[in-house]
Amino acid sequence: MTAAPEAEDLLTPLGVGRGSLLAVVGAGGKTTLIYRMAAEARRRGLCVIVTATTHMGSLPQSVTGPLVLAAEAGAGPALGLALEREGRVTLLGERVRDDKIHGLDPAQVDSLLEQADLVLVEADGARSRSLKVPAEHEPVVPSRTSHLLVLAALDVLGHPLGEARVHRVELVAAAAGKLEGQTVDDDTLVAALRQPAGYPARVPAGAVAAVFLNKPETDDARAAAARIAPRLIPPYARVIAGSARGGPLQVWG
């Protein structure tokens, strides 16, 4: 299997458009990737809501667009006004710290499809690490999810299997048949993403599942992406490699 020609727009190879609810899970750049897709959606003229079912850190409004907190008085009118004026809004639950805001209940996220063309939801946590296998209670995926995108960052390759770069180390180690401290290689990453009881088991009925391999920033990382991507199809329909921050993408599947 060979990679398709390079693309710039992430929404097109994912098949995401008007009426989609995309849940982003995994590790290694979810928030950055979501706001890249929100910007792409606006360039298409789509009205977009960004939200979360876990929590998000505080980001500047230049990134998030207008921020509406559902727990505050007047949230409903504020959401409608922000969508009318800006075409995009970040909707979260309540602020628990200056740097931490709770997300929404999954049922609340489902209802947002009535108010926007596209809903993008961060539905998993990874404590800023690059790779994970989800625990039984993760991710928190809304029932109306049409697309599930699983992230892993290629900067984990070549490093020890440990807390510095891997979330839920014990689950990744078990999936890969490795011991903590051994080197993370292609097989480790593939095993983590293919773990039958992991992300493949969390895809809602009828949803399309894909993988985004973030940070192919060196020749070695790009070569690794080309080796890894075909090994992930199936269970995933598509694999995309590129920087969450922007730039060209390689697509398999």
Tab-separated table of C-alpha atoms in Angstrom:
chain	number	residue	atom	x	y	z
A	1	MET	CA	0.000	0.000	0.000
A	2	THR	CA	1.436	3.391	-0.950
A	3	ALA	CA	0.647	6.834	0.359
A	4	ALA	CA	-1.695	9.075	-1.569
A	5	PRO	CA	-0.389	12.404	-2.875
A	6	GLU	CA	0.193	15.022	-0.218
A	7	ALA	CA	-2.856	16.962	0.947
A	8	GLU	CA	-3.241	20.119	3.017
A	9	ASP	CA	-6.873	19.852	4.148
A	10	LEU	CA	-7.392	17.316	6.940
A	11	LEU	CA	-11.191	17.273	6.802
A	12	THR	CA	-11.344	15.935	3.231
A	13	PRO	CA	-9.428	12.658	3.718
A	14	LEU	CA	-11.363	12.063	6.928
A	15	GLY	CA	-14.662	12.515	5.119
A	16	VAL	CA	-15.728	15.124	7.682
A	17	GLY	CA	-18.169	17.848	6.684
A	18	ARG	CA	-21.583	19.302	7.351
A	19	GLY	CA	-23.462	17.199	9.912
A	20	SER	CA	-20.366	15.434	11.285
A	21	LEU	CA	-19.470	14.943	14.925
A	22	LEU	CA	-15.766	14.130	15.160
A	23	ALA	CA	-14.363	12.772	18.438
A	24	VAL	CA	-10.587	13.087	18.798
A	25	VAL	CA	-8.916	10.610	21.167
A	26	GLY	CA	-5.485	9.152	21.888
A	27	ALA	CA	-2.322	11.065	22.724
A	28	GLY	CA	0.092	13.554	21.283
A	29	GLY	CA	-1.582	16.744	20.072
A	30	LYS	CA	-5.382	16.447	20.258
A	31	THR	CA	-6.131	20.068	21.146
A	32	THR	CA	-3.804	21.476	18.497
A	33	LEU	CA	-5.273	19.186	15.851
A	34	ILE	CA	-8.856	20.068	16.762
A	35	TYR	CA	-8.216	23.777	16.323
A	36	ARG	CA	-6.478	23.130	13.002
A	37	MET	CA	-9.650	21.390	11.826
A	38	ALA	CA	-11.840	24.174	13.218
A	39	ALA	CA	-9.882	26.702	11.136
A	40	GLU	CA	-10.234	24.506	8.042
A	41	ALA	CA	-13.980	24.225	8.650
A	42	ARG	CA	-14.336	27.997	8.838
A	43	ARG	CA	-12.468	28.405	5.553
A	44	ARG	CA	-15.125	26.124	4.055
A	45	GLY	CA	-17.850	28.319	5.474
A	46	LEU	CA	-18.975	25.781	8.069
A	47	CYS	CA	-20.307	26.815	11.457
A	48	VAL	CA	-18.295	24.859	14.049
A	49	ILE	CA	-18.427	24.161	17.792
A	50	VAL	CA	-15.336	22.879	19.609
A	51	THR	CA	-15.941	21.144	22.917
A	52	ALA	CA	-14.681	18.354	25.191
A	53	THR	CA	-16.067	15.523	27.278
A	54	THR	CA	-13.020	15.464	29.562
A	55	HIS	CA	-11.349	18.811	30.229
A	56	MET	CA	-9.262	21.338	28.363
A	57	GLY	CA	-6.577	23.761	29.391
A	58	SER	CA	-7.019	27.495	29.035
A	59	LEU	CA	-5.922	28.798	25.653
A	60	PRO	CA	-5.876	32.306	24.160
A	61	GLN	CA	-9.031	33.414	22.366
A	62	SER	CA	-6.975	33.838	19.210
A	63	VAL	CA	-6.873	30.009	19.190
A	64	THR	CA	-10.260	29.095	20.612
A	65	GLY	CA	-12.462	31.810	19.213
A	66	PRO	CA	-15.191	32.947	21.614
A	67	LEU	CA	-15.315	30.791	24.763
A	68	VAL	CA	-18.717	30.051	26.299
A	69	LEU	CA	-19.075	28.201	29.611
A	70	ALA	CA	-22.302	26.214	29.884
A	71	ALA	CA	-22.348	26.582	33.679
A	72	GLU	CA	-22.616	30.368	33.480
A	73	ALA	CA	-25.844	32.338	33.225
A	74	GLY	CA	-26.811	33.280	29.691
A	75	ALA	CA	-24.742	30.537	28.077
A	76	GLY	CA	-27.435	29.655	25.539
A	77	PRO	CA	-27.855	33.150	24.076
A	78	ALA	CA	-24.082	33.705	24.238
A	79	LEU	CA	-23.504	30.544	22.202
A	80	GLY	CA	-26.000	31.573	19.544
A	81	LEU	CA	-24.583	35.098	19.299
A	82	ALA	CA	-20.995	33.847	19.058
A	83	LEU	CA	-21.907	31.404	16.288
A	84	GLU	CA	-23.756	34.131	14.396
A	85	ARG	CA	-20.898	36.618	14.654
A	86	GLU	CA	-17.825	34.376	14.458
A	87	GLY	CA	-19.001	31.106	12.923
A	88	ARG	CA	-17.120	29.135	15.559
A	89	VAL	CA	-17.109	28.881	19.318
A	90	THR	CA	-15.533	26.795	22.057
A	91	LEU	CA	-18.192	25.534	24.444
A	92	LEU	CA	-17.102	23.965	27.738
A	93	GLY	CA	-18.664	23.284	31.140
A	94	GLU	CA	-17.168	25.199	34.045
A	95	ARG	CA	-13.790	26.564	35.043
A	96	VAL	CA	-12.233	24.614	37.908
A	97	ARG	CA	-8.834	26.324	37.839
A	98	ASP	CA	-7.293	29.153	35.880
A	99	ASP	CA	-5.680	26.558	33.626
A	100	LYS	CA	-8.395	23.865	33.597
A	101	ILE	CA	-11.973	23.853	32.314
A	102	HIS	CA	-14.324	20.888	32.558
A	103	GLY	CA	-16.022	19.661	29.420
A	104	LEU	CA	-19.627	18.645	28.791
A	105	ASP	CA	-21.659	15.524	29.351
A	106	PRO	CA	-21.697	13.380	26.171
A	107	ALA	CA	-25.473	13.831	25.818
A	108	GLN	CA	-24.982	17.614	25.797
A	109	VAL	CA	-22.407	17.214	23.026
A	110	ASP	CA	-24.834	15.119	20.981
A	111	SER	CA	-27.373	17.950	21.089
A	112	LEU	CA	-24.914	20.436	19.616
A	113	LEU	CA	-25.404	18.974	16.149
A	114	GLU	CA	-28.690	20.901	16.082
A	115	GLN	CA	-26.811	24.193	16.462
A	116	ALA	CA	-23.734	23.883	14.241
A	117	ASP	CA	-22.641	22.345	10.950
A	118	LEU	CA	-19.720	20.534	12.578
A	119	VAL	CA	-18.910	19.526	16.155
A	120	LEU	CA	-15.317	18.730	17.142
A	121	VAL	CA	-14.873	17.132	20.551
A	122	GLU	CA	-11.779	16.279	22.549
A	123	ALA	CA	-12.907	13.023	24.145
A	124	ASP	CA	-9.814	11.660	25.868
A	125	GLY	CA	-6.961	12.655	28.142
A	126	ALA	CA	-3.280	11.723	27.954
A	127	ARG	CA	-1.465	14.196	30.226
A	128	SER	CA	0.525	15.605	27.285
A	129	ARG	CA	2.123	12.249	26.481
A	130	SER	CA	2.595	10.788	23.001
A	131	LEU	CA	1.026	7.319	23.173
A	132	LYS	CA	-1.626	5.501	25.194
A	133	VAL	CA	-3.995	2.561	25.397
A	134	PRO	CA	-7.282	3.615	27.018
A	135	ALA	CA	-8.483	2.342	30.367
A	136	GLU	CA	-11.938	0.763	30.584
A	137	HIS	CA	-13.652	4.104	31.322
A	138	GLU	CA	-11.980	5.890	28.405
A	139	PRO	CA	-12.522	7.612	26.053
A	140	VAL	CA	-15.785	9.482	26.666
A	141	VAL	CA	-17.297	9.356	23.186
A	142	PRO	CA	-20.715	10.911	22.408
A	143	SER	CA	-23.257	8.473	20.989
A	144	ARG	CA	-23.807	10.524	17.806
A	145	THR	CA	-20.122	10.436	16.889
A	146	SER	CA	-19.767	9.961	13.136
A	147	HIS	CA	-15.946	9.935	13.032
A	148	LEU	CA	-13.394	8.799	15.629
A	149	LEU	CA	-9.816	9.999	15.139
A	150	VAL	CA	-7.077	8.346	17.238
A	151	LEU	CA	-3.804	10.232	17.696
A	152	ALA	CA	-0.296	9.004	18.410
A	153	ALA	CA	2.877	11.081	18.179
A	154	LEU	CA	5.874	9.615	16.399
A	155	ASP	CA	8.311	11.342	18.761
A	156	VAL	CA	7.729	8.420	21.154
A	157	LEU	CA	9.726	6.086	18.891
A	158	GLY	CA	13.201	5.233	20.103
A	159	HIS	CA	12.502	6.313	23.686
A	160	PRO	CA	12.026	4.102	26.747
A	161	LEU	CA	8.553	2.818	27.461
A	162	GLY	CA	7.870	4.961	30.509
A	163	GLU	CA	5.835	7.740	32.060
A	164	ALA	CA	7.776	10.514	30.343
A	165	ARG	CA	6.171	9.839	26.940
A	166	VAL	CA	3.571	7.116	27.459
A	167	HIS	CA	0.243	7.383	29.289
A	168	ARG	CA	-1.055	4.211	30.967
A	169	VAL	CA	2.328	2.542	30.571
A	170	GLU	CA	1.117	-0.766	31.970
A	171	LEU	CA	-1.605	-1.061	29.312
A	172	VAL	CA	0.762	-0.186	26.465
A	173	ALA	CA	3.340	-2.654	27.786
A	174	ALA	CA	0.727	-5.419	28.006
A	175	ALA	CA	-0.552	-4.709	24.490
A	176	ALA	CA	2.955	-4.794	23.042
A	177	GLY	CA	4.344	-7.651	25.154
A	178	LYS	CA	7.110	-5.391	26.442
A	179	LEU	CA	8.553	-4.434	29.800
A	180	GLU	CA	8.634	-0.896	31.117
A	181	GLY	CA	11.928	0.712	30.123
A	182	GLN	CA	12.307	-1.167	26.857
A	183	THR	CA	12.514	0.866	23.667
A	184	VAL	CA	9.309	1.969	21.953
A	185	ASP	CA	9.503	0.785	18.340
A	186	ASP	CA	7.128	0.380	15.395
A	187	ASP	CA	5.699	-2.822	16.874
A	188	THR	CA	4.930	-1.070	20.175
A	189	LEU	CA	3.028	1.739	18.528
A	190	VAL	CA	1.106	-0.597	16.223
A	191	ALA	CA	0.202	-2.931	19.087
A	192	ALA	CA	-1.054	-0.037	21.212
A	193	LEU	CA	-3.282	1.328	18.454
A	194	ARG	CA	-4.537	-2.086	17.348
A	195	GLN	CA	-5.200	-3.446	20.860
A	196	PRO	CA	-8.628	-5.102	20.344
A	197	ALA	CA	-9.915	-4.005	23.741
A	198	GLY	CA	-8.555	-0.487	23.202
A	199	TYR	CA	-9.550	2.158	20.678
A	200	PRO	CA	-10.960	-0.242	18.040
A	201	ALA	CA	-13.519	-1.381	20.635
A	202	ARG	CA	-14.550	2.219	21.377
A	203	VAL	CA	-15.765	3.106	17.867
A	204	PRO	CA	-19.536	3.785	17.953
A	205	ALA	CA	-21.720	1.756	15.603
A	206	GLY	CA	-21.683	3.290	12.145
A	207	ALA	CA	-18.773	5.637	12.853
A	208	VAL	CA	-15.631	5.824	10.712
A	209	ALA	CA	-12.351	5.307	12.593
A	210	ALA	CA	-8.995	6.742	11.497
A	211	VAL	CA	-5.522	7.350	12.935
A	212	PHE	CA	-3.441	10.533	12.865
A	213	LEU	CA	0.316	10.034	13.273
A	214	ASN	CA	1.572	13.358	14.569
A	215	LYS	CA	5.073	14.844	14.435
A	216	PRO	CA	6.720	13.184	11.413
A	217	GLU	CA	9.384	15.870	11.731
A	218	THR	CA	12.491	13.940	10.667
A	219	ASP	CA	13.346	11.609	7.807
A	220	ASP	CA	13.356	8.708	10.267
A	221	ALA	CA	9.908	9.634	11.576
A	222	ARG	CA	8.500	9.963	8.069
A	223	ALA	CA	9.927	6.558	7.172
A	224	ALA	CA	8.385	5.112	10.328
A	225	ALA	CA	4.987	6.554	9.385
A	226	ALA	CA	5.208	4.853	5.988
A	227	ARG	CA	6.003	1.528	7.669
A	228	ILE	CA	3.382	1.826	10.393
A	229	ALA	CA	0.391	3.167	8.460
A	230	PRO	CA	-0.377	0.052	6.345
A	231	ARG	CA	-0.269	-2.085	9.504
A	232	LEU	CA	-3.166	-0.130	10.973
A	233	ILE	CA	-5.581	-0.745	8.072
A	234	PRO	CA	-7.718	-2.507	9.265
A	235	PRO	CA	-8.991	-1.983	11.960
A	236	TYR	CA	-8.873	1.668	10.914
A	237	ALA	CA	-10.246	2.878	7.599
A	238	ARG	CA	-7.554	5.496	7.059
A	239	VAL	CA	-4.219	6.675	8.437
A	240	ILE	CA	-2.931	10.226	8.073
A	241	ALA	CA	0.561	11.442	8.951
A	242	GLY	CA	1.459	15.083	9.402
A	243	SER	CA	1.926	17.887	11.862
A	244	ALA	CA	-1.103	18.793	13.957
A	245	ARG	CA	-0.017	22.408	13.608
A	246	GLY	CA	-0.480	22.471	9.843
A	247	GLY	CA	1.247	21.636	6.591
A	248	PRO	CA	1.174	18.735	4.165
A	249	LEU	CA	-0.339	15.382	5.011
A	250	GLN	CA	0.233	11.844	3.794
A	251	VAL	CA	-2.836	9.615	3.579
A	252	TRP	CA	-3.152	5.831	3.498
A	253	GLY	CA	-6.384	3.961	2.929
